[in-house]
Each structure stands twice: as structure tokens, then as C-alpha cells.
């Protein structure tokens, strides 16, 4: 990760993810998928559909949480 001062506000710092950080994030994502995929496979089709239908709402909730932190 690298950082620099924000051009319009010296109190703020802009953070940039490095390629190494991006690789770590991708590896963690792949680990989560590898762990969850067989568990999701044990759910009923109706339960899987419920999760799929809920994902857009959960993504919106995460977005709202990120905005609240700013």
C-alpha cells in the first residue's frame, strides 16, 4: 500500500493498493469461495435462490456502510 497527501486537503491521506496487496485480496477471496462453495451446495434449491435474491441487498448494505465511514 502506498499513500500520499490529498491535493485539496492536507489533513487527508489518499491510500493506493499495491499489486502485492491486490494479489493478497484476490487470494483471500478465492479462499472464501473455496470454503463456501461446498457449503452452499448442501442447501436446498430454495435456500440457494433466497441467498441469490438477497445478494443485491447485502451489496447495497455494504455500500451504505462504506459511505457512513467517510
Tab-separated table of C-alpha atoms in Angstrom:
chain	number	residue	atom	x	y	z
A	1	UNK	CA	0.000	0.000	0.000
A	2	UNK	CA	1.230	3.476	-0.764
A	3	UNK	CA	-0.125	6.813	0.364
A	4	UNK	CA	0.073	10.493	-0.455
A	5	UNK	CA	-1.463	13.706	0.807
A	6	UNK	CA	-4.790	14.672	-0.678
A	7	UNK	CA	-4.279	17.548	-3.128
A	8	UNK	CA	-7.159	19.658	-1.776
A	9	UNK	CA	-6.955	18.793	1.931
A	10	UNK	CA	-3.629	18.343	3.690
A	11	UNK	CA	-5.358	16.634	6.623
A	12	UNK	CA	-6.460	13.730	4.418
A	13	UNK	CA	-4.336	10.928	3.031
A	14	UNK	CA	-5.018	9.061	-0.193
A	15	UNK	CA	-4.246	5.352	0.036
A	16	UNK	CA	-3.452	3.239	-3.014
A	17	UNK	CA	-3.357	-0.545	-3.007
A	18	UNK	CA	-0.215	-2.076	-4.446
A	19	UNK	CA	-0.128	-5.018	-6.819
A	20	UNK	CA	1.016	-7.229	-3.926
A	21	UNK	CA	-1.971	-6.058	-1.861
A	22	UNK	CA	-4.283	-6.767	-4.786
A	23	UNK	CA	-2.870	-10.314	-5.011
A	24	UNK	CA	-3.420	-10.882	-1.282
A	25	UNK	CA	-7.012	-9.653	-1.568
A	26	UNK	CA	-7.643	-11.947	-4.532
A	27	UNK	CA	-6.153	-14.932	-2.672
A	28	UNK	CA	-8.382	-14.272	0.351
A	29	UNK	CA	-11.429	-14.036	-1.912
A	30	UNK	CA	-10.537	-17.333	-3.564
A	31	UNK	CA	-10.134	-18.961	-0.128
A	32	UNK	CA	-13.614	-17.781	0.919
A	33	UNK	CA	-15.149	-19.068	-2.322
A	34	UNK	CA	-13.386	-22.414	-1.935
A	35	UNK	CA	-14.754	-22.729	1.612
A	36	UNK	CA	-18.319	-21.570	0.869
A	37	UNK	CA	-18.977	-23.350	-2.435
A	38	UNK	CA	-19.396	-26.864	-0.930
A	39	UNK	CA	-21.486	-25.478	1.938
A	40	UNK	CA	-23.828	-23.694	-0.441
A	41	UNK	CA	-24.088	-26.942	-2.398
A	42	UNK	CA	-25.667	-28.540	0.690
A	43	UNK	CA	-28.504	-26.011	0.762
A	44	UNK	CA	-31.849	-26.696	-0.866
A	45	UNK	CA	-32.523	-25.030	-4.231
A	46	UNK	CA	-34.962	-22.703	-2.458
A	47	UNK	CA	-32.320	-21.695	0.084
A	48	UNK	CA	-29.816	-21.066	-2.702
A	49	UNK	CA	-32.383	-18.902	-4.516
A	50	UNK	CA	-33.012	-16.946	-1.324
A	51	UNK	CA	-29.304	-16.227	-0.950
A	52	UNK	CA	-29.014	-15.209	-4.609
A	53	UNK	CA	-32.015	-12.873	-4.283
A	54	UNK	CA	-30.532	-11.310	-1.136
A	55	UNK	CA	-27.083	-10.564	-2.573
A	56	UNK	CA	-28.022	-7.219	-4.198
A	57	UNK	CA	-29.497	-6.017	-0.896
A	58	UNK	CA	-26.377	-7.101	1.014
A	59	UNK	CA	-24.166	-5.326	-1.540
A	60	UNK	CA	-26.242	-2.161	-1.075
A	61	UNK	CA	-25.957	-2.503	2.706
A	62	UNK	CA	-22.166	-2.784	2.417
A	63	UNK	CA	-22.117	0.315	0.196
A	64	UNK	CA	-24.151	2.246	2.769
A	65	UNK	CA	-21.735	1.158	5.471
A	66	UNK	CA	-18.771	2.394	3.451
A	67	UNK	CA	-20.459	5.755	2.909
A	68	UNK	CA	-21.181	6.075	6.627
A	69	UNK	CA	-17.463	5.676	7.394
A	70	UNK	CA	-16.486	8.568	5.130
